[in-house]
């Protein structure tokens, strides 16, 4: 695996586009305003991608998790939890930077100046509150029928509003007739975020996304992670200038906010930053050689 800003010979933007196209490859759904119901929906993708998107061929992990948690059985889906835990343990937030379609939209919308905007720390912690209060809360709020509401998907998720609500409404007149005040509320959230995307780099990922919050816990100890070699570092701070999130990469190469775009490894003139596996790093220590 190459460490200079690419995974294999394919650029990051190509990975993002391929992921978005493959995850939403049911083309008849876009034309008819219907939802794919085939066997693929039993598969949980590791990134945010609404189940009800007309082209979606898989299930969103957040939506799937809430479906089981808010249902009559109030159960935790070990399959969904195991999927995102396994992905997080393997690569941390790499999924956010390389595979998430909604992350791609935010990057395409961003003006160059958006990278220079720093968000207050309290806004960066908001996504953890969203994770707890809107994704995990259904188990605590059981209604009259023994079920609860999937709060994040129902009241907040802008990806679902765009991919499902807007696209389905455009292709299906019957659905347009059923839209009410809740949809308008979610549409307002989406519009606000779309405006922010122009001036702030990835505002949804950094402040609201519960899946990004979950993956951030794994950055520090995932199998594949950034390694900083103090001996090679020249102190030029090129990595800091290249980081779209404004992180001090040479101080905290596996910061929870890092989406592992690997731009820092691409600009580092001395190769002090490498995206490599913990296994290789341990081997280099044991056998006294640099395997990177």
Short mmCIF file of C-alpha atoms in Angstrom, two decimals:
data_model
loop_
_atom_site.label_atom_id
_atom_site.label_comp_id
_atom_site.label_asym_id
_atom_site.label_seq_id
_atom_site.Cartn_x
_atom_site.Cartn_y
_atom_site.Cartn_z
CA UNK A 1 0.00 0.00 0.00
CA UNK A 2 1.46 3.34 -1.00
CA UNK A 3 1.68 6.01 1.66
CA UNK A 4 2.16 9.15 -0.44
CA UNK A 5 -1.45 10.35 -0.48
CA UNK A 6 -2.83 7.35 -2.40
CA UNK A 7 -4.07 3.85 -1.79
CA UNK A 8 -2.52 1.71 -4.50
CA UNK A 9 -2.23 3.68 -7.77
CA UNK A 10 -5.77 5.15 -7.50
CA UNK A 11 -6.23 8.77 -6.28
CA UNK A 12 -8.54 9.46 -3.35
CA UNK A 13 -11.15 11.29 -5.42
CA UNK A 14 -11.49 8.25 -7.69
CA UNK A 15 -12.08 6.02 -4.65
CA UNK A 16 -14.79 8.39 -3.44
CA UNK A 17 -16.53 8.44 -6.82
CA UNK A 18 -16.36 4.66 -7.21
CA UNK A 19 -17.75 4.17 -3.72
CA UNK A 20 -20.67 6.54 -4.34
CA UNK A 21 -21.50 4.95 -7.70
CA UNK A 22 -21.26 1.36 -6.46
CA UNK A 23 -23.30 2.02 -3.32
CA UNK A 24 -26.03 3.69 -5.41
CA UNK A 25 -25.95 1.60 -8.57
CA UNK A 26 -29.65 0.71 -8.80
CA UNK A 27 -30.30 3.07 -11.70
CA UNK A 28 -34.00 2.15 -12.28
CA UNK A 29 -34.77 3.55 -8.84
CA UNK A 30 -33.74 7.06 -9.85
CA UNK A 31 -36.00 6.94 -12.91
CA UNK A 32 -39.05 5.52 -11.15
CA UNK A 33 -38.70 7.02 -7.67
CA UNK A 34 -38.73 3.57 -6.05
CA UNK A 35 -36.45 1.81 -3.55
CA UNK A 36 -34.38 -1.29 -4.32
CA UNK A 37 -35.54 -4.21 -2.15
CA UNK A 38 -33.17 -6.95 -3.32
CA UNK A 39 -30.75 -9.14 -1.39
CA UNK A 40 -28.13 -6.39 -1.36
CA UNK A 41 -30.12 -4.57 1.32
CA UNK A 42 -29.03 -7.30 3.75
CA UNK A 43 -25.48 -5.98 3.41
CA UNK A 44 -24.42 -3.07 5.60
CA UNK A 45 -22.03 -0.58 3.97
CA UNK A 46 -19.47 0.98 6.35
CA UNK A 47 -20.39 4.60 5.58
CA UNK A 48 -23.43 6.87 5.70
CA UNK A 49 -25.69 6.04 2.73
CA UNK A 50 -29.45 6.12 3.19
CA UNK A 51 -31.35 2.83 2.83
CA UNK A 52 -34.18 4.71 1.11
CA UNK A 53 -32.06 6.35 -1.56
CA UNK A 54 -33.57 5.24 -4.91
CA UNK A 55 -30.22 3.89 -6.06
CA UNK A 56 -28.96 2.38 -2.80
CA UNK A 57 -28.11 -1.31 -3.08
CA UNK A 58 -27.03 -1.71 0.56
CA UNK A 59 -28.03 -0.55 4.02
CA UNK A 60 -26.72 2.37 6.05
CA UNK A 61 -25.10 1.27 9.33
CA UNK A 62 -26.68 4.08 11.35
CA UNK A 63 -30.14 3.45 9.90
CA UNK A 64 -29.83 -0.31 10.33
CA UNK A 65 -28.62 0.02 13.90
CA UNK A 66 -31.54 2.31 14.74
CA UNK A 67 -34.02 0.04 12.99
CA UNK A 68 -33.26 -2.82 15.37
CA UNK A 69 -32.76 -0.62 18.43
CA UNK A 70 -36.07 1.20 17.96
CA UNK A 71 -38.08 -1.87 16.93
CA UNK A 72 -40.34 -4.03 19.10
CA UNK A 73 -37.47 -6.24 20.23
CA UNK A 74 -35.26 -3.29 21.24
CA UNK A 75 -32.22 -5.31 20.14
CA UNK A 76 -28.66 -4.34 19.31
CA UNK A 77 -27.67 -5.65 15.90
CA UNK A 78 -24.40 -7.48 16.46
CA UNK A 79 -23.92 -7.68 12.69
CA UNK A 80 -24.07 -3.90 12.23
CA UNK A 81 -22.07 -3.19 15.36
CA UNK A 82 -19.50 -5.80 14.35
CA UNK A 83 -19.20 -4.34 10.85
CA UNK A 84 -18.43 -0.79 11.93
CA UNK A 85 -16.27 -1.94 14.84
CA UNK A 86 -14.22 -4.17 12.53
CA UNK A 87 -13.78 -1.40 9.96
CA UNK A 88 -12.85 1.09 12.67
CA UNK A 89 -10.32 -1.29 14.21
CA UNK A 90 -8.78 -1.84 10.79
CA UNK A 91 -8.50 1.70 9.38
CA UNK A 92 -10.15 4.19 11.76
CA UNK A 93 -11.71 7.17 9.98
CA UNK A 94 -10.23 6.27 6.61
CA UNK A 95 -13.80 5.43 5.55
CA UNK A 96 -14.78 9.07 6.09
CA UNK A 97 -12.03 10.37 3.84
CA UNK A 98 -12.05 7.76 1.09
CA UNK A 99 -15.48 6.11 0.79
CA UNK A 100 -18.33 8.24 2.20
CA UNK A 101 -20.52 9.76 -0.58
CA UNK A 102 -21.75 12.56 1.68
CA UNK A 103 -18.15 13.36 2.53
CA UNK A 104 -17.44 13.63 -1.19
CA UNK A 105 -20.32 16.09 -1.61
CA UNK A 106 -18.92 18.28 1.16
CA UNK A 107 -15.48 18.34 -0.43
CA UNK A 108 -16.86 19.20 -3.87
CA UNK A 109 -18.91 22.05 -2.39
CA UNK A 110 -16.01 23.56 -0.42
CA UNK A 111 -14.22 26.65 -1.67
CA UNK A 112 -10.43 26.77 -1.11
CA UNK A 113 -10.90 29.18 1.79
CA UNK A 114 -12.99 26.57 3.61
CA UNK A 115 -9.82 24.74 4.64
CA UNK A 116 -8.67 27.74 6.64
CA UNK A 117 -11.77 27.92 8.85
CA UNK A 118 -11.20 26.56 12.35
CA UNK A 119 -14.20 25.40 14.33
CA UNK A 120 -14.53 25.88 18.11
CA UNK A 121 -13.80 22.77 20.12
CA UNK A 122 -17.34 22.63 21.49
CA UNK A 123 -18.73 22.21 17.97
CA UNK A 124 -16.30 19.36 17.31
CA UNK A 125 -17.66 17.51 20.35
CA UNK A 126 -21.28 17.93 19.24
CA UNK A 127 -21.15 14.77 17.12
CA UNK A 128 -20.51 12.68 20.22
CA UNK A 129 -23.68 14.05 21.79
CA UNK A 130 -25.51 13.24 18.55
CA UNK A 131 -24.16 9.69 18.70
CA UNK A 132 -25.42 9.19 22.23
CA UNK A 133 -28.66 11.16 22.17
CA UNK A 134 -30.04 10.42 18.71
CA UNK A 135 -28.59 7.01 17.86
CA UNK A 136 -28.50 5.25 21.23
CA UNK A 137 -31.46 6.98 22.89
CA UNK A 138 -34.27 4.92 21.25
CA UNK A 139 -33.62 2.09 23.69
CA UNK A 140 -34.63 4.44 26.52
CA UNK A 141 -37.74 5.96 24.94
CA UNK A 142 -40.32 3.24 24.26
CA UNK A 143 -43.68 4.41 22.98
CA UNK A 144 -47.19 3.07 23.45
CA UNK A 145 -46.67 0.31 20.87
CA UNK A 146 -43.43 -0.95 22.37
CA UNK A 147 -41.28 0.84 19.80
CA UNK A 148 -39.24 4.03 19.70
CA UNK A 149 -38.28 6.53 17.05
CA UNK A 150 -35.00 6.30 15.10
CA UNK A 151 -34.22 9.87 16.12
CA UNK A 152 -31.18 10.57 13.96
CA UNK A 153 -32.69 9.20 10.75
CA UNK A 154 -36.14 10.61 11.36
CA UNK A 155 -35.35 14.10 12.62
CA UNK A 156 -31.81 15.02 11.62
CA UNK A 157 -29.87 13.07 8.97
CA UNK A 158 -29.16 15.44 6.04
CA UNK A 159 -27.78 12.61 3.91
CA UNK A 160 -31.11 10.83 4.18
CA UNK A 161 -33.01 14.02 3.38
CA UNK A 162 -31.00 14.52 0.21
CA UNK A 163 -30.56 10.94 -0.96
CA UNK A 164 -34.02 9.68 -0.01
CA UNK A 165 -36.45 12.53 0.66
CA UNK A 166 -35.49 14.88 -2.15
CA UNK A 167 -34.66 12.26 -4.78
CA UNK A 168 -37.74 10.14 -4.08
CA UNK A 169 -39.97 13.22 -4.14
CA UNK A 170 -38.56 14.27 -7.49
CA UNK A 171 -39.28 10.88 -9.05
CA UNK A 172 -42.51 9.90 -7.32
CA UNK A 173 -45.58 12.22 -7.27
CA UNK A 174 -47.29 10.10 -4.59
CA UNK A 175 -44.41 10.71 -2.19
CA UNK A 176 -44.45 14.44 -2.93
CA UNK A 177 -48.04 14.53 -1.78
CA UNK A 178 -47.15 13.01 1.60
CA UNK A 179 -44.42 15.46 2.53
CA UNK A 180 -45.19 17.63 5.52
CA UNK A 181 -43.67 19.86 8.19
CA UNK A 182 -41.12 17.28 9.34
CA UNK A 183 -39.67 17.07 5.84
CA UNK A 184 -39.51 20.88 5.65
CA UNK A 185 -37.65 20.94 8.97
CA UNK A 186 -35.11 18.40 7.75
CA UNK A 187 -34.85 20.23 4.43
CA UNK A 188 -33.97 23.41 6.31
CA UNK A 189 -31.15 21.53 8.10
CA UNK A 190 -29.90 20.22 4.76
CA UNK A 191 -29.95 23.68 3.15
CA UNK A 192 -28.10 25.17 6.11
CA UNK A 193 -25.41 22.50 5.86
CA UNK A 194 -25.13 22.91 2.09
CA UNK A 195 -24.43 26.62 2.62
CA UNK A 196 -21.89 25.86 5.35
CA UNK A 197 -20.16 23.33 3.07
CA UNK A 198 -19.09 26.18 0.82
CA UNK A 199 -17.30 28.06 3.58
CA UNK A 200 -16.36 25.34 6.10
CA UNK A 201 -14.55 22.14 5.17
CA UNK A 202 -16.76 19.10 5.90
CA UNK A 203 -19.02 20.75 8.50
CA UNK A 204 -21.33 17.74 8.84
CA UNK A 205 -18.50 15.24 9.37
CA UNK A 206 -16.85 17.43 11.96
CA UNK A 207 -19.85 18.49 14.01
CA UNK A 208 -22.86 16.19 13.51
CA UNK A 209 -22.03 12.80 11.97
CA UNK A 210 -22.48 10.03 14.58
CA UNK A 211 -20.63 7.48 12.44
CA UNK A 212 -17.61 9.76 12.22
CA UNK A 213 -17.78 10.14 15.99
CA UNK A 214 -17.80 6.36 16.39
CA UNK A 215 -14.87 5.80 14.01
CA UNK A 216 -12.83 8.55 15.70
CA UNK A 217 -12.42 6.36 18.79
CA UNK A 218 -10.35 3.92 16.70
CA UNK A 219 -7.88 6.32 15.07
CA UNK A 220 -5.26 6.01 17.78
CA UNK A 221 -5.02 2.22 17.77
CA UNK A 222 -6.39 0.94 14.44
CA UNK A 223 -4.27 -1.60 12.61
CA UNK A 224 -3.52 0.84 9.79
CA UNK A 225 -2.61 4.31 11.02
CA UNK A 226 -0.29 7.23 10.51
CA UNK A 227 3.21 6.93 11.91
CA UNK A 228 5.45 9.94 12.48
CA UNK A 229 9.21 9.41 12.51
CA UNK A 230 10.73 12.11 14.70
CA UNK A 231 14.20 11.36 13.41
CA UNK A 232 13.23 12.05 9.81
CA UNK A 233 11.08 15.11 10.50
CA UNK A 234 12.69 18.40 9.43
CA UNK A 235 10.14 20.58 11.24
CA UNK A 236 9.01 22.24 8.01
CA UNK A 237 5.32 21.93 8.97
CA UNK A 238 4.34 21.13 5.39
CA UNK A 239 2.00 18.49 6.80
CA UNK A 240 0.14 21.09 8.86
CA UNK A 241 -0.29 23.36 5.85
CA UNK A 242 -1.61 20.50 3.72
CA UNK A 243 -4.07 19.17 6.30
CA UNK A 244 -7.57 20.30 5.26
CA UNK A 245 -8.69 20.12 8.90
CA UNK A 246 -5.82 22.25 10.19
CA UNK A 247 -4.40 19.53 12.43
CA UNK A 248 -0.88 19.51 13.83
CA UNK A 249 -0.17 16.19 12.16
CA UNK A 250 3.42 15.96 13.41
CA UNK A 251 2.19 16.23 17.01
CA UNK A 252 -0.91 14.03 16.83
CA UNK A 253 -0.76 11.99 13.60
CA UNK A 254 -3.82 9.98 14.66
CA UNK A 255 -5.99 12.79 15.97
CA UNK A 256 -9.69 11.80 16.35
CA UNK A 257 -10.65 14.45 13.76
CA UNK A 258 -8.27 13.05 11.12
CA UNK A 259 -10.16 11.56 8.15
CA UNK A 260 -6.92 10.08 6.80
CA UNK A 261 -6.97 11.85 3.46
CA UNK A 262 -3.16 11.28 3.55
CA UNK A 263 -2.40 14.69 2.04
CA UNK A 264 0.21 15.10 4.78
CA UNK A 265 2.12 12.02 3.62
CA UNK A 266 2.10 13.33 0.06
CA UNK A 267 3.75 16.66 0.89
CA UNK A 268 6.20 15.49 3.56
CA UNK A 269 9.64 16.05 1.95
CA UNK A 270 11.50 13.61 4.21
CA UNK A 271 9.02 10.73 4.42
CA UNK A 272 8.59 11.27 8.14
CA UNK A 273 4.86 10.56 7.87
CA UNK A 274 3.76 7.14 6.67
CA UNK A 275 0.40 5.37 6.60
CA UNK A 276 1.33 1.87 7.65
CA UNK A 277 0.21 -1.04 9.79
CA UNK A 278 0.98 -1.49 13.44
CA UNK A 279 2.27 -4.97 12.62
CA UNK A 280 4.94 -3.54 10.35
CA UNK A 281 5.89 -0.95 12.95
CA UNK A 282 6.29 -3.62 15.63
CA UNK A 283 8.38 -5.75 13.27
CA UNK A 284 10.71 -2.83 12.61
CA UNK A 285 11.29 -2.49 16.35
CA UNK A 286 11.79 -6.20 17.00
CA UNK A 287 14.12 -6.89 14.07
CA UNK A 288 15.88 -3.55 14.10
CA UNK A 289 15.03 -2.60 10.53
CA UNK A 290 12.90 0.02 8.84
CA UNK A 291 10.21 -1.84 6.93
CA UNK A 292 8.38 1.29 5.85
#
